[in-house]
Coordinates of C-alpha atoms and ligand atoms in Angstrom, one line a residue:
X1 CA -56.1 60.8 154.9
X2 CA -56.3 57.2 153.9
X3 CA -56.6 55.0 157.0
X4 CA -53.8 56.3 159.2
X5 CA -51.6 57.4 156.3
X6 CA -51.3 60.8 154.8
X7 CA -52.0 61.1 151.1
X8 CA -49.5 62.7 148.7
X9 CA -51.0 66.2 149.0
X10 CA -51.2 66.1 152.8
X11 CA -47.6 64.8 153.0
X12 CA -46.3 67.5 150.5
X13 CA -48.1 70.2 152.6
X14 CA -46.6 68.8 155.8
X15 CA -43.1 68.7 154.2
X16 CA -43.2 72.3 153.0
X17 CA -44.4 73.5 156.3
X18 CA -41.7 71.5 158.2
X19 CA -39.0 72.9 156.0
X20 CA -40.1 76.6 156.4
X21 CA -40.7 76.1 160.1
X22 CA -37.4 74.4 160.9
X23 CA -35.2 76.5 158.7
X24 CA -36.8 80.0 159.1
X25 CA -39.1 80.0 162.2
X26 CA -37.3 77.9 164.7
X27 CA -34.1 80.0 164.8
X28 CA -36.2 83.2 165.3
X29 CA -38.8 81.8 167.7
X30 CA -37.0 82.8 170.9
X31 CA -36.6 86.4 169.5
X32 CA -40.3 86.6 168.8
X33 CA -40.9 85.8 172.4
X34 CA -38.4 88.2 173.8
X35 CA -39.3 91.1 171.4
X36 CA -43.0 90.3 171.8
X37 CA -43.3 90.7 168.0
X38 CA -42.8 88.9 164.7
X39 CA -41.0 90.7 161.8
X40 CA -42.9 91.5 158.7
X41 CA -40.5 89.5 156.6
X42 CA -41.7 86.3 158.2
X43 CA -45.3 87.0 157.2
X44 CA -44.2 87.8 153.7
X45 CA -42.3 84.5 153.3
X46 CA -45.2 82.5 154.8
X47 CA -47.6 84.3 152.4
X48 CA -45.4 83.4 149.4
X49 CA -45.7 79.7 150.4
X50 CA -49.5 80.1 150.4
X51 CA -49.9 79.7 154.2
X52 CA -52.5 82.5 154.4
X53 CA -54.8 80.7 152.1
X54 CA -54.4 77.1 153.2
X55 CA -58.0 76.0 152.9
X56 CA -59.2 78.8 150.8
X57 CA -60.6 77.5 147.4
X58 CA -58.2 77.8 144.5
X59 CA -60.7 80.0 142.7
X60 CA -60.1 82.7 145.4
X61 CA -56.3 82.3 145.2
X62 CA -55.9 79.8 148.0
X63 CA -54.2 76.4 148.1
X64 CA -57.6 74.6 148.6
X65 CA -56.0 72.1 151.1
X66 CA -58.2 69.7 152.9
X67 CA -58.5 69.9 156.7
X68 CA -56.0 67.1 157.4
X69 CA -53.3 68.8 155.4
X70 CA -54.3 72.1 157.2
X71 CA -53.8 70.4 160.6
X72 CA -50.4 69.0 159.5
X73 CA -49.2 72.5 158.4
X74 CA -50.5 74.0 161.6
X75 CA -48.7 71.4 163.7
X76 CA -45.4 71.9 161.9
X77 CA -45.6 75.7 162.3
X78 CA -46.4 75.4 166.0
X79 CA -43.6 73.0 166.5
X80 CA -41.3 75.9 165.6
X81 CA -43.3 78.9 166.8
X82 CA -46.6 78.8 168.6
X83 CA -46.7 82.6 168.4
X84 CA -46.7 82.6 164.6
X85 CA -49.0 79.7 164.4
X86 CA -51.8 81.5 166.3
X87 CA -51.8 84.3 163.8
X88 CA -52.0 81.7 160.9
X89 CA -54.7 79.6 162.5
X90 CA -56.9 82.5 163.4
X91 CA -56.5 84.0 160.0
X92 CA -57.2 80.7 158.1
X93 CA -59.7 78.9 160.2
X94 CA -61.6 81.7 162.0
X95 CA -61.4 84.7 159.7
X96 CA -61.1 83.3 156.2
X97 CA -63.1 80.3 157.4
X98 CA -66.1 82.4 158.4
X99 CA -66.2 84.1 154.9
X100 CA -65.8 80.7 153.2
X101 CA -68.6 79.2 155.2
X102 CA -71.1 82.1 155.4
X103 CA -70.1 84.7 152.9
X104 CA -72.0 85.5 149.7
X105 CA -70.3 85.6 146.3
X106 CA -69.6 89.3 146.5
X107 CA -68.0 89.0 149.9
X108 CA -65.9 86.0 148.9
X109 CA -64.6 87.8 145.8
X110 CA -63.9 91.0 147.8
X111 CA -62.1 89.6 150.8
X112 CA -60.8 86.0 150.1
X113 CA -58.1 86.7 147.4
X114 CA -56.4 89.4 149.4
X115 CA -56.6 87.3 152.5
X116 CA -55.2 84.2 150.8
X117 CA -52.3 86.2 149.5
X118 CA -51.5 87.6 153.0
X119 CA -52.1 91.2 151.9
X120 CA -54.9 91.4 154.3
X121 CA -54.6 89.7 157.7
X122 CA -57.8 88.4 159.5
X123 CA -58.8 88.5 163.1
X124 CA -61.8 87.1 165.0
X125 CA -63.7 89.1 167.6
X126 CA -66.1 87.0 169.7
X127 CA -65.0 87.4 173.4
X128 CA -65.6 90.5 175.4
X129 CA -64.4 91.7 178.8
X130 CA -67.6 90.4 180.3
X131 CA -68.3 87.4 178.0
X132 CA -65.8 84.5 177.5
X133 CA -67.1 81.0 178.0
X134 CA -70.6 82.3 177.9
X135 CA -70.1 83.6 174.4
X136 CA -73.8 84.1 173.6
X137 CA -74.0 86.8 176.4
X138 CA -71.9 89.3 174.3
X139 CA -73.1 92.9 174.5
X140 CA -71.4 94.8 171.7
X141 CA -74.4 96.3 170.1
X142 CA -75.1 96.8 166.4
X143 CA -78.2 98.9 165.4
X144 CA -79.3 99.2 161.9
X145 CA -79.4 102.8 160.6
X146 CA -80.2 103.0 156.9
X147 CA -77.7 100.8 155.0
X148 CA -75.2 100.7 157.9
X149 CA -75.0 99.0 161.3
X150 CA -73.8 101.3 164.1
X151 CA -71.5 99.5 166.5
X152 CA -70.9 100.2 170.2
X153 CA -68.9 98.0 172.6
X154 CA -65.6 96.3 173.3
X155 CA -64.0 93.1 172.1
X156 CA -61.3 91.4 174.2
X157 CA -58.2 89.1 173.6
X158 CA -58.2 89.7 169.8
X159 CA -55.2 87.9 168.3
X160 CA -53.3 89.8 165.6
X161 CA -55.4 92.9 166.5
X162 CA -52.6 95.4 166.1
X163 CA -52.0 94.8 162.4
X164 CA -55.1 93.0 161.2
X165 CA -57.0 94.3 158.2
X166 CA -60.3 92.4 158.4
X167 CA -62.1 91.6 161.6
X168 CA -64.9 89.1 161.9
X169 CA -67.0 90.7 164.7
X170 CA -69.9 89.2 166.5
X171 CA -72.4 91.7 167.6
X172 CA -75.8 91.7 169.4
X173 CA -78.6 92.8 167.1
X174 CA -81.3 91.8 169.5
X175 CA -80.3 91.8 173.2
X176 CA -83.7 90.3 174.3
X177 CA -82.8 87.0 172.4
X178 CA -79.3 86.5 173.8
X179 CA -77.3 84.1 171.5
X180 CA -80.3 83.9 169.1
X181 CA -79.9 87.7 168.6
X182 CA -76.2 87.6 167.6
X183 CA -75.0 88.6 164.1
X184 CA -71.7 88.4 162.4
X185 CA -70.1 91.3 160.5
X186 CA -67.0 91.8 158.4
X187 CA -65.3 95.0 159.7
X188 CA -62.4 96.6 157.9
X189 CA -59.6 98.3 159.9
X190 CA -59.4 102.0 160.7
X191 CA -63.1 102.8 160.5
X192 CA -64.0 105.9 162.4
X193 CA -64.8 105.1 166.1
X194 CA -62.7 102.0 166.1
X195 CA -59.9 102.0 168.7
X196 CA -57.2 99.5 169.5
X197 CA -56.2 98.8 173.1
X198 CA -52.7 98.4 174.4
X199 CA -50.8 95.2 173.5
X200 CA -51.4 92.7 176.2
X201 CA -48.4 91.5 178.1
X202 CA -48.9 87.8 178.1
X203 CA -47.4 84.7 179.8
X204 CA -46.9 82.8 176.5
X205 CA -47.3 83.1 172.7
X206 CA -45.8 86.5 173.4
X207 CA -44.9 87.1 169.7
X208 CA -48.6 87.3 168.9
X209 CA -50.2 90.7 169.1
X210 CA -53.3 90.5 171.4
X211 CA -55.5 93.5 172.2
X212 CA -58.9 94.9 172.9
X213 CA -60.9 96.6 170.2
X214 CA -63.5 99.2 171.0
X215 CA -66.2 100.6 168.8
X216 CA -67.9 103.9 169.3
X217 CA -70.7 104.7 166.8
X218 CA -68.6 102.8 164.2
X219 CA -70.6 102.5 161.0
X220 CA -70.3 99.2 159.1
X221 CA -72.0 98.7 155.7
X222 CA -75.0 96.4 155.9
X223 CA -73.4 94.6 152.9
X224 CA -70.8 93.3 155.3
X225 CA -73.3 91.1 157.2
X226 CA -72.2 87.5 157.1
X227 CA -75.1 85.2 156.7
X228 CA -78.5 86.1 158.2
X229 CA -79.1 88.7 160.9
X230 CA -79.6 87.2 164.3
X231 CA -78.1 83.9 163.2
X232 CA -74.5 84.7 163.7
X233 CA -73.9 82.7 166.9
X234 CA -74.2 79.4 164.9
X235 CA -71.5 80.8 162.6
X236 CA -69.4 81.5 165.6
X237 CA -69.7 78.0 167.0
X238 CA -69.5 76.2 163.7
X239 CA -66.3 78.2 162.9
X240 CA -64.9 77.4 166.3
X241 CA -65.0 73.7 165.4
X242 CA -62.3 74.3 162.8
X243 CA -60.5 76.8 165.1
X244 CA -60.3 74.1 167.7
X245 CA -58.7 71.7 165.2
X246 CA -56.1 74.4 164.7
X247 CA -55.5 74.7 168.4
X248 CA -55.3 70.9 168.8
X249 CA -52.6 71.0 166.1
X250 CA -50.8 73.8 167.8
X251 CA -50.8 71.9 171.1
X252 CA -49.5 68.8 169.3
X253 CA -46.8 70.9 167.7
X254 CA -45.7 72.3 171.1
X255 CA -45.8 68.9 172.7
X256 CA -43.7 67.4 169.8
X257 CA -41.1 70.2 170.1
X258 CA -40.9 69.7 174.0
X259 CA -40.4 65.9 173.4
X260 CA -37.7 66.6 170.8
X261 CA -35.8 68.8 173.2
X262 CA -36.3 66.4 176.1
X263 CA -35.0 63.5 174.1
X264 CA -31.9 65.3 172.9
X265 CA -31.1 66.6 176.4
X266 CA -31.7 63.2 178.0
X267 CA -29.2 61.6 175.6
X268 CA -26.5 64.2 176.4
X269 CA -26.8 65.2 180.1
X270 CA -24.9 63.0 182.4
X271 CA -25.4 62.5 186.2
X272 CA -24.1 59.8 188.5
X273 CA -21.9 58.7 185.6
X274 CA -24.7 57.9 183.2
X275 CA -26.8 59.9 180.7
X276 CA -30.3 60.8 181.9
X277 CA -31.6 58.5 179.1
X278 CA -30.2 55.5 180.9
X279 CA -32.3 56.0 183.9
X280 CA -35.6 54.2 183.9
X281 CA -37.2 57.3 185.7
X282 CA -36.4 59.3 182.5
X283 CA -37.4 56.6 180.1
X284 CA -40.8 56.2 181.6
X285 CA -41.4 60.0 181.3
X286 CA -40.3 60.0 177.7
X287 CA -42.5 57.0 176.9
X288 CA -45.6 58.8 178.4
X289 CA -44.7 62.0 176.5
X290 CA -44.4 60.2 173.2
X291 CA -47.7 58.4 173.8
X292 CA -49.4 61.6 174.4
X293 CA -48.0 63.3 171.3
X294 CA -49.1 60.4 169.1
X295 CA -52.5 60.2 170.5
X296 CA -53.0 64.0 170.2
X297 CA -52.0 63.9 166.5
X298 CA -54.3 61.0 165.7
X299 CA -57.3 62.7 167.4
X300 CA -56.5 65.9 165.6
X301 CA -56.2 64.1 162.2
X302 CA -59.5 62.3 163.0
X303 CA -61.3 65.5 163.8
X304 CA -59.9 67.1 160.7
X305 CA -61.1 64.2 158.6
X306 CA -64.6 64.2 160.0
X307 CA -64.8 68.1 159.6
X308 CA -64.0 67.6 155.9
X309 CA -67.2 65.4 155.7
X310 CA -69.6 67.5 157.8
X311 CA -70.1 68.6 161.4
X312 CA -67.2 67.6 163.8
X313 CA -68.2 69.4 167.0
X314 CA -67.5 66.4 169.3
X315 CA -64.3 65.3 167.5
X316 CA -62.9 68.8 167.4
X317 CA -63.5 69.4 171.2
X318 CA -62.0 65.9 172.0
X319 CA -58.9 66.7 170.0
X320 CA -58.5 70.2 171.4
X321 CA -59.1 69.0 175.0
X322 CA -56.8 66.0 174.8
X323 CA -54.0 67.8 172.9
X324 CA -54.0 70.9 175.0
X325 CA -53.9 68.9 178.3
X326 CA -51.2 66.7 176.8
X327 CA -49.1 69.7 175.7
X328 CA -49.2 71.0 179.3
X329 CA -48.1 67.6 180.7
X330 CA -45.4 67.1 178.1
X331 CA -43.9 70.6 178.5
X332 CA -44.0 70.1 182.3
X333 CA -42.0 66.9 182.0
X334 CA -39.6 68.4 179.4
X335 CA -38.8 71.1 182.0
X336 CA -38.4 68.5 184.7
X337 CA -36.0 66.5 182.6
X338 CA -33.9 69.7 181.9
X339 CA -33.8 70.4 185.7
X340 CA -32.4 73.8 186.5
X341 CA -31.7 74.5 182.8
X342 CA -35.4 74.0 182.0
X343 CA -36.2 77.1 184.1
X344 CA -34.0 79.5 182.2
X345 CA -34.8 81.1 178.9
X346 CA -31.7 79.8 177.0
X347 CA -33.5 76.5 176.8
X348 CA -36.5 76.3 174.6
X349 CA -38.5 74.1 176.9
X350 CA -39.0 77.1 179.2
X351 CA -40.9 78.8 176.4
X352 CA -42.9 75.7 175.4
X353 CA -44.1 75.4 179.0
X354 CA -45.4 79.0 178.9
X355 CA -46.8 78.6 175.4
X356 CA -48.6 75.4 176.2
X357 CA -50.7 77.1 179.0
X358 CA -53.0 79.1 176.6
X359 CA -54.0 76.1 174.6
X360 CA -56.2 75.0 177.5
X361 CA -57.8 78.4 177.5
X362 CA -58.4 80.0 174.1
X363 CA -61.0 78.9 171.6
X364 CA -62.8 77.4 174.5
X365 CA -61.4 76.3 177.9
X366 CA -60.9 72.6 178.8
X367 CA -64.1 73.0 180.9
X368 CA -66.1 74.2 177.9
X369 CA -64.6 71.3 175.7
X370 CA -65.9 68.8 178.3
X371 CA -69.3 70.6 178.3
X372 CA -69.5 70.4 174.5
X373 CA -68.4 66.7 174.5
X374 CA -70.9 65.7 177.1
X375 CA -73.8 67.6 175.3
X376 CA -72.9 65.8 172.1
X377 CA -72.8 62.5 173.8
X378 CA -76.1 63.0 175.7
X379 CA -77.8 64.2 172.5
X380 CA -77.4 60.7 171.2
Ligands
COS1 N1 -72.0 74.1 164.8 C1 -73.1 74.6 164.4 N2 -74.1 75.1 165.2 C2 -73.9 74.9 166.5 C3 -72.8 74.4 167.0 C4 -71.7 74.0 166.1 N3 -70.6 73.4 166.6 N4 -72.9 74.4 168.4 C5 -74.0 74.9 168.7 N5 -74.7 75.2 167.5 C6 -76.0 75.8 167.4 C7 -77.0 75.1 168.3 O1 -77.6 74.1 167.7 C8 -78.0 76.3 168.7 O2 -78.8 76.4 167.6 P1 -80.5 76.8 167.8 O3 -80.4 78.2 168.2 O4 -81.1 76.5 166.4 O5 -80.9 75.9 168.8 C9 -77.1 77.5 168.7 O6 -75.9 77.2 167.9 C10 -76.6 78.0 170.1 O7 -76.0 76.8 170.7 P2 -76.2 76.5 172.2 O8 -77.6 76.6 172.6 O9 -75.5 75.2 172.5 O10 -75.4 77.7 172.9 P3 -75.0 78.0 174.4 O11 -75.2 79.5 174.6 O12 -75.6 77.1 175.3 O13 -73.4 78.0 174.4 C11 -71.2 76.9 174.4 C12 -72.7 76.9 174.0 C13 -71.0 77.2 175.9 C14 -70.7 75.7 174.0 C15 -70.6 78.1 173.7 O14 -71.0 79.4 174.2 C16 -69.1 78.0 173.7 O15 -68.5 77.3 172.9 N6 -68.4 78.9 174.5 C17 -67.0 79.0 174.5 C18 -66.7 80.2 173.6 C19 -65.2 80.1 173.1 O16 -64.7 79.1 172.7 N7 -64.6 81.3 173.1 C20 -63.3 81.5 172.7 C21 -63.4 82.6 171.7 S1 -62.1 82.6 170.5 S2 -60.5 83.1 171.6

C-alpha cells in the first residue's frame, strides 16, 4: 500500500479474486448456504489460483503476497461467499500462518507446500466447550510420553473440521500455569483416538463445516511441537492478530455485498410513484452504509499494513471490531430497504444478515476486541 492507493501487486491480487468471486462463487453462494456444504470443485479452482497459499513464501510454493493484498483477496471472496472465505482465512492466516510464524525448517518444508497447493487444508483449534473468550483456560491436556505427546480433551467450533488435513491444536502442557502452560501442536488428521463431532447447524456461514474434535489418548509426535513448550499461547494470540484482519476483511466484503444489493434494489423498486432511491429516508441509509463500508476497508488495510511491519494487535482489533459491527448494521439496513423481500431467501440480503452475525463473535467477540484495544491504549 502506498498512501491510500494499492500498489500493482495488491491491485492484481484484488482483480483476480474479484473475477473468481463474482464469476464462480457468487452464482453458487446461495446453494452453499442451502446445502450447508461447498463442492470440492470450488476448492480445486481456488487452489489453482493460489488462494490456499496467499501469504505463504514463494520458496514453499505460495504467492508470497503482503498482508494488504491478502486483505483485498479476503474481502472480494467474502463479498461473494462468506462461507468459502472462512475456510480460506482460517487456512491461510491461522493454520499456515502459525507454521510460517513459529515452525522450524523441517515443519515448514513438510507442511507448507502441500497447504499452499490446497492439497492439505488447515484448521485451527483453540476454543473448547468450556473456554472461549478466556482462551488461556483451555483444558485439552498433552502429556509427554517418550517422543510423543498424548492428547485428551475436546476442541469446539473448529472451522473446516470435517475435511481438514492439518490441525493447529492448542493444548495444556502445564495446568498449574494456565495460559503460560499452553503449547501448540501440528496434528495430522485421522490419528487414532481422534473423533469428529457432528456438523453444527448454524445461523449463518452455513456452507462452512464446523465441528467439535475430541482426542482420546491421541499420540502426536514431539517433532510436531510448534515453537517452545509452554509458550504456545503467545503464538495463539499473535496469530489471531492476522486472523482478525481476515475477519475484518470478511465483514467488509459482506457489508459491501449488502450495500451493492441495497443500491440496486433502491433504484428499481417503486412505491408511491417513485423509486425508493428518490426518498431521502433511503438516501440517508445508503450514505451511512457506504460510509461504514469505506471506513471498514481503510481500517482493515491500515491494520494489514501495520501487521506487515510488526505487531498490529491494536489495529487488528480495531479493524475487526469496527468492520464486524458495521457489517451487522449495513446488512440490517439492506434488509430494511428490501422490506418483505429482504426477509425471504430468494434475496441475498437475507443471507448477508445471517452471515454478518458471526463476525462479531468468532476470532474474539466485540467485547474481547474492546478489551484488547483498551489494554493496548492503557499500556501506553
Ligand atoms: N501477540 C503476541 N503476544 C501476545 C499478544 C499478541 N497479540 N497478546 C498477548 N500476548 C502475550 C502477552 O504479552 C502475554 O505474554 P507474557 O506471558 O510474556 O506476559 C501472553 O501473550 C498472554 O497474554 P495475556 O496475559 O494478555 O492473556 P489473557 O489470558 O489475559 O487473555 C485475551 C487475553 C482475553 C485477550 C485472550 O484470551 C483473547 O484474545 N481471547 C479471545 C480468544 C479468541 O479470540 N478466541 C477465538 C478463537 S478462534 S474462533
